[in-house]
Short mmCIF file of C-alpha atoms (C1' of nucleotides) in Angstrom, two decimals:
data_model
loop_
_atom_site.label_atom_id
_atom_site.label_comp_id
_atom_site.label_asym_id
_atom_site.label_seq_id
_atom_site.Cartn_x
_atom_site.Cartn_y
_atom_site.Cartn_z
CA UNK A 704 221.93 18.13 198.87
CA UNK A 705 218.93 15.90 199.80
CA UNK A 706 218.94 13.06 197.45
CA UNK A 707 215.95 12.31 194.89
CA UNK A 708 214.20 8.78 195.03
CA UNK A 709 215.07 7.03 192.02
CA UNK A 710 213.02 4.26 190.42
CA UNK A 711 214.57 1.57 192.97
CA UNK A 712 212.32 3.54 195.37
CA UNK A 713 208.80 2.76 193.19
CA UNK A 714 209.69 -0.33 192.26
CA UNK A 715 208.33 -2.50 195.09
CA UNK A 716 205.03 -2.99 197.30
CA UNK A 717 202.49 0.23 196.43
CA UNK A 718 201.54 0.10 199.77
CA UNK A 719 204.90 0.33 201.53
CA UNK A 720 205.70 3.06 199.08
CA UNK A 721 202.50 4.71 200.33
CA UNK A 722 203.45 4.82 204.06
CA UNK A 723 207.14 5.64 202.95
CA UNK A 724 206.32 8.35 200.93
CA UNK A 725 205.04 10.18 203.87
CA UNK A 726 207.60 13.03 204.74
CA UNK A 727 209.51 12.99 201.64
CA UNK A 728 209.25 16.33 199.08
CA UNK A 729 207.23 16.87 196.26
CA UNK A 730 208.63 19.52 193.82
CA UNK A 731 207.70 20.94 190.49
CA UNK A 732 209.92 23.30 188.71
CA UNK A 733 207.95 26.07 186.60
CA UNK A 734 210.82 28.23 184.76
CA UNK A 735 213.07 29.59 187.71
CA UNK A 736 210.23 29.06 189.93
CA UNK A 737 210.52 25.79 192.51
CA UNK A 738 207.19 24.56 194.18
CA UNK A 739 207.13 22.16 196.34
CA UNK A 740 205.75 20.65 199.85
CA UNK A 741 206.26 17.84 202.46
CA UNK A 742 204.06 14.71 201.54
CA UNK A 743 201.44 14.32 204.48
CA UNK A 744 198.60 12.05 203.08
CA UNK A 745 198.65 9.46 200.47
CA UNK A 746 196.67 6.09 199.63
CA UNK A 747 197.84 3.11 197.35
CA UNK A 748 195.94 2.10 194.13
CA UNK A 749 196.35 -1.94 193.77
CA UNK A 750 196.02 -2.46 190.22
CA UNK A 751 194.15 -5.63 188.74
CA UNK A 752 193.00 -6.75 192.41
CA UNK A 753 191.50 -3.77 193.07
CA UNK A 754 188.16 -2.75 192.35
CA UNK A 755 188.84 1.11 193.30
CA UNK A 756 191.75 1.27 191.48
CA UNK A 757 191.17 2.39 187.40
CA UNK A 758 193.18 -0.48 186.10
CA UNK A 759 191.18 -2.93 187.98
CA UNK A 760 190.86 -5.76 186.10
CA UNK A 761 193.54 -4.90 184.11
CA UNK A 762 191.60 -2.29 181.88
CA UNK A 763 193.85 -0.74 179.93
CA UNK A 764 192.55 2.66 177.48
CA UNK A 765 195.04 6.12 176.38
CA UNK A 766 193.94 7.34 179.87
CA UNK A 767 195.78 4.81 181.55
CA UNK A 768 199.46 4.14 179.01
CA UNK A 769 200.98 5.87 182.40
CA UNK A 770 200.10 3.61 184.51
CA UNK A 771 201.63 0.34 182.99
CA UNK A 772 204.92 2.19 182.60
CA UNK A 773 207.74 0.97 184.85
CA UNK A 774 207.20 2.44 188.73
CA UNK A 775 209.08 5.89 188.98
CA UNK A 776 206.66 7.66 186.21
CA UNK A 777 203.67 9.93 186.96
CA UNK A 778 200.14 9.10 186.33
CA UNK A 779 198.39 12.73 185.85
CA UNK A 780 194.21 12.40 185.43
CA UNK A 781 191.34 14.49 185.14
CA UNK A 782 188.53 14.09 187.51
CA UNK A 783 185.08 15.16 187.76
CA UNK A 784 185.96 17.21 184.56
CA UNK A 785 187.91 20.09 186.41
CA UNK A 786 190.41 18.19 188.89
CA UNK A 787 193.82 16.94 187.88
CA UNK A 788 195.22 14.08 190.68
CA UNK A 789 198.93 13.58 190.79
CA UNK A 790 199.76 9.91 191.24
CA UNK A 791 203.44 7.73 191.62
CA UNK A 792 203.27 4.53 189.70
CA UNK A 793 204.92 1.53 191.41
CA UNK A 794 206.15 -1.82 190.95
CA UNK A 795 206.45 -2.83 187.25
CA UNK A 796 204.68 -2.69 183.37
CA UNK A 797 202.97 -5.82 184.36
CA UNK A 798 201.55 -4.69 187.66
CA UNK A 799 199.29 -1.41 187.05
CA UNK A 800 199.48 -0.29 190.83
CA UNK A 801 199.97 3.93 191.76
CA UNK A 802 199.88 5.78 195.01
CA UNK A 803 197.83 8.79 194.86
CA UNK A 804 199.21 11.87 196.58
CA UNK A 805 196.16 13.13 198.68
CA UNK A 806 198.13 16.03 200.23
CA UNK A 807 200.93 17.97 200.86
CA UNK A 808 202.50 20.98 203.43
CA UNK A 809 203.79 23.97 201.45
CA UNK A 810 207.78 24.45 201.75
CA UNK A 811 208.89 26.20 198.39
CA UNK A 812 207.16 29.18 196.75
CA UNK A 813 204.06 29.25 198.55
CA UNK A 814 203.52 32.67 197.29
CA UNK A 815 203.28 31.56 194.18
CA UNK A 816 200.72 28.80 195.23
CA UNK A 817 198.55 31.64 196.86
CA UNK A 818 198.31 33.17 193.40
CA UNK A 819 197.53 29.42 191.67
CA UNK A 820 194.74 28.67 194.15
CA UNK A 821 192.74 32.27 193.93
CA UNK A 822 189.81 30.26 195.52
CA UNK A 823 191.32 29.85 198.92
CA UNK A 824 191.11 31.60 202.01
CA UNK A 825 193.58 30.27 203.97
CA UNK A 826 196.94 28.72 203.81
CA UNK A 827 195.60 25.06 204.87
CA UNK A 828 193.47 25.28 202.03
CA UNK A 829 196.27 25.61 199.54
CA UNK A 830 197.71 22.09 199.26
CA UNK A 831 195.19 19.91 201.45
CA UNK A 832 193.82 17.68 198.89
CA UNK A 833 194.98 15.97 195.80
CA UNK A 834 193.10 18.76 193.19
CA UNK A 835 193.93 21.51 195.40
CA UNK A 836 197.28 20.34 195.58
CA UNK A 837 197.43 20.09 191.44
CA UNK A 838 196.17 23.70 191.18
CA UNK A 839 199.05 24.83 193.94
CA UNK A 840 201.87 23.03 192.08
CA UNK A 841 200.55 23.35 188.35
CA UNK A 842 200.33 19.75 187.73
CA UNK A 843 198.76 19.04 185.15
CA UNK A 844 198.24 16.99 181.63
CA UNK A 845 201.69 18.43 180.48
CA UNK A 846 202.85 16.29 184.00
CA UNK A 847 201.25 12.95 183.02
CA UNK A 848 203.79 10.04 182.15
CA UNK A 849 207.03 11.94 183.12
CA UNK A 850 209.72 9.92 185.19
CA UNK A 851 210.10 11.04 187.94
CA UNK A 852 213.74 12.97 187.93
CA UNK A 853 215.80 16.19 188.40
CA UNK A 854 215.98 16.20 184.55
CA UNK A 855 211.74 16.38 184.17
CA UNK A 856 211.26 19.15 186.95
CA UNK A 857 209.00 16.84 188.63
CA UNK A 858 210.87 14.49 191.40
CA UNK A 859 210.44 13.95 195.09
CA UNK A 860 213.06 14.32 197.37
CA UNK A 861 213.79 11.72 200.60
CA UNK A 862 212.07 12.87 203.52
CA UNK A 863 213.58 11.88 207.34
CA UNK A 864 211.58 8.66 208.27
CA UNK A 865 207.93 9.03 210.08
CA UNK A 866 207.66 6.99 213.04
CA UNK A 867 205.31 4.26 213.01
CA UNK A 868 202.90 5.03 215.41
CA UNK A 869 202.76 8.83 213.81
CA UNK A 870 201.17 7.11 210.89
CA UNK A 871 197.39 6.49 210.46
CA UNK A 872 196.04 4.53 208.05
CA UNK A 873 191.92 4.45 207.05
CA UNK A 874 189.80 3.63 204.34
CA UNK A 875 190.34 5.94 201.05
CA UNK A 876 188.27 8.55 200.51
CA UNK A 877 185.65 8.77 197.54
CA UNK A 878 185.80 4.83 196.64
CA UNK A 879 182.25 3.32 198.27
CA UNK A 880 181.41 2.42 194.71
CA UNK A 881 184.46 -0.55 195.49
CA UNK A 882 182.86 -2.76 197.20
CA UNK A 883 184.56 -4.42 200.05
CA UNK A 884 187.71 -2.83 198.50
CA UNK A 885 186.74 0.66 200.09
CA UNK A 886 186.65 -0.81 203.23
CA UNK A 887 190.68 -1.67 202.72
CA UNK A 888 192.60 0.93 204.73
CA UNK A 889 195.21 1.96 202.10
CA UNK A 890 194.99 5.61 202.77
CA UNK A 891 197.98 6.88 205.06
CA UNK A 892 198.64 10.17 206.24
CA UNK A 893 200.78 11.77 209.06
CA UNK A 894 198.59 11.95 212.35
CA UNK A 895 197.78 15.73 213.68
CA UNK A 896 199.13 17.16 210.37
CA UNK A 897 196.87 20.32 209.41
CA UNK A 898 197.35 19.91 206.04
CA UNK A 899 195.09 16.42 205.77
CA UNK A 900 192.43 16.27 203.46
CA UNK A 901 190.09 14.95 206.28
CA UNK A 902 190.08 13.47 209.28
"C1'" DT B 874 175.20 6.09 168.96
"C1'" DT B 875 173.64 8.14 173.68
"C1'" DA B 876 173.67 7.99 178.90
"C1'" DT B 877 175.88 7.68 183.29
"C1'" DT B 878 179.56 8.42 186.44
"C1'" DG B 879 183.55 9.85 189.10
"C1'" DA B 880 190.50 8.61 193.45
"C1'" DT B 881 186.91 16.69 193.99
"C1'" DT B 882 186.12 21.20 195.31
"C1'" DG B 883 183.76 25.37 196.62
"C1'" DA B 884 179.45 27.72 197.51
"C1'" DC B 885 175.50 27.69 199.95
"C1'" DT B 886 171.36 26.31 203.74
"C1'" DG C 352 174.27 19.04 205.89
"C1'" DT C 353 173.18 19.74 200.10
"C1'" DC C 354 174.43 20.66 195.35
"C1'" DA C 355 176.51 22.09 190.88
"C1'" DA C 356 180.52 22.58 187.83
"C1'" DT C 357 182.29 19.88 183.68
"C1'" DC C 358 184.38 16.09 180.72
"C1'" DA C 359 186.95 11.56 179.71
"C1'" DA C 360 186.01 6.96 180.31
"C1'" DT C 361 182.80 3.51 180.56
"C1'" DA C 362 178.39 1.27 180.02
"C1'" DA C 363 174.26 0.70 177.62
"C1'" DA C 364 171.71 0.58 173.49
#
DNA sequence: TTATTGATTGACT
DNA sequence: GTCAATCAATAAA
């Protein structure tokens, strides 16, 4: 039985919970159904500092109540008006910081996933991005401000640790509106992995 | 009150 | 490479 990461887990340094993150399990249980995959890319959302991030500045509207929850919840968004992103918060109420899972490797019920993303072609295309990813797992609004546990069907399991130099890390994607903070290489992801948003 | 924009994706040239 | 879909949040008025 591979142990789920408890709220001791979130409750420290977004970005080291980014790079850690990488391997571990994301799963969603829909009735009987389990879907889940292996984490391959994420990037770290730095709160009040952090010009990229939505609570920058400590902005605070009904969008956002998940994200100044205590790290272990989930921070479910629409973007662009037809994209849900699945994000961990971290650290504590006072510190409005989330890592943003970009993409993921399909383990459980990938035939199932098929069916959720119609649109694509190939397997890669199921999971490699954080809307795609949404669509694969149905993640949605029902998902947004959950803790993260057996009990709410959404939890991510411990992964075996990623070596070091198997990690890249690079500017996040889709910030250049940040300012120098786009520049600030906060997105990780597991080198050579096919499932990668980009590269 | 109205106008602009975005932590994206898929279709098309 | 370009562009549109589509809407909550934010900015402007």
């Amino acid at each position: 039985m591979t142990e789920v990461l408890g709220p001791k887990f979130f409750q420290r340094n977004t970005t080291e919970v980014a790079r850690r993150l990488l391997g571990c399990t994301l799963v969603h249980r829909v009735g009987r159904s389990i879907l889940s995959g292996r984490i391959v890319e994420t990037e770290a959302y730095l709160g009040i500092e952090d010009r990229a991030c939505h609570s920058f500045g400590g902005r605070r509207t009904e969008r956002l109540t998940s994200m100044y929850l205590e790290g272990g919840h989930s921070y479910v968004y629409l973007i662009y008006g037809m994209h849900w992103c699945f994000n961990v918060v971290t650290r504590s109420e006072a510190h409005p910081e989330a890592v943003l899972i970009r993409a993921i490797e399909p383990l459980d019920g990938i035939e199932i996933m098929r069916k959720n993303r119609g649109f694509a072609k190939r397997d890669r295309d199921l999971t490699s991005g954080p809307g795609k990813l949404c669509q694969a797992l149905k993640i949605g609004k029902a998902q947004d401000r959950l803790p993260l546990q057996k009990e709410s069907g959404l939890y991510i399991l411990r992964g075996s640790k990623i070596a070091e130099q198997k990690i890249v890390s690079a500017p996040r994607i889709g910030v250049d509106y940040a300012g120098e903070a786009s520049q600030w290489h906060l997105r990780f992801y597991i080198q050579h992995n096919p499932f990668v948003s980009k590269i």
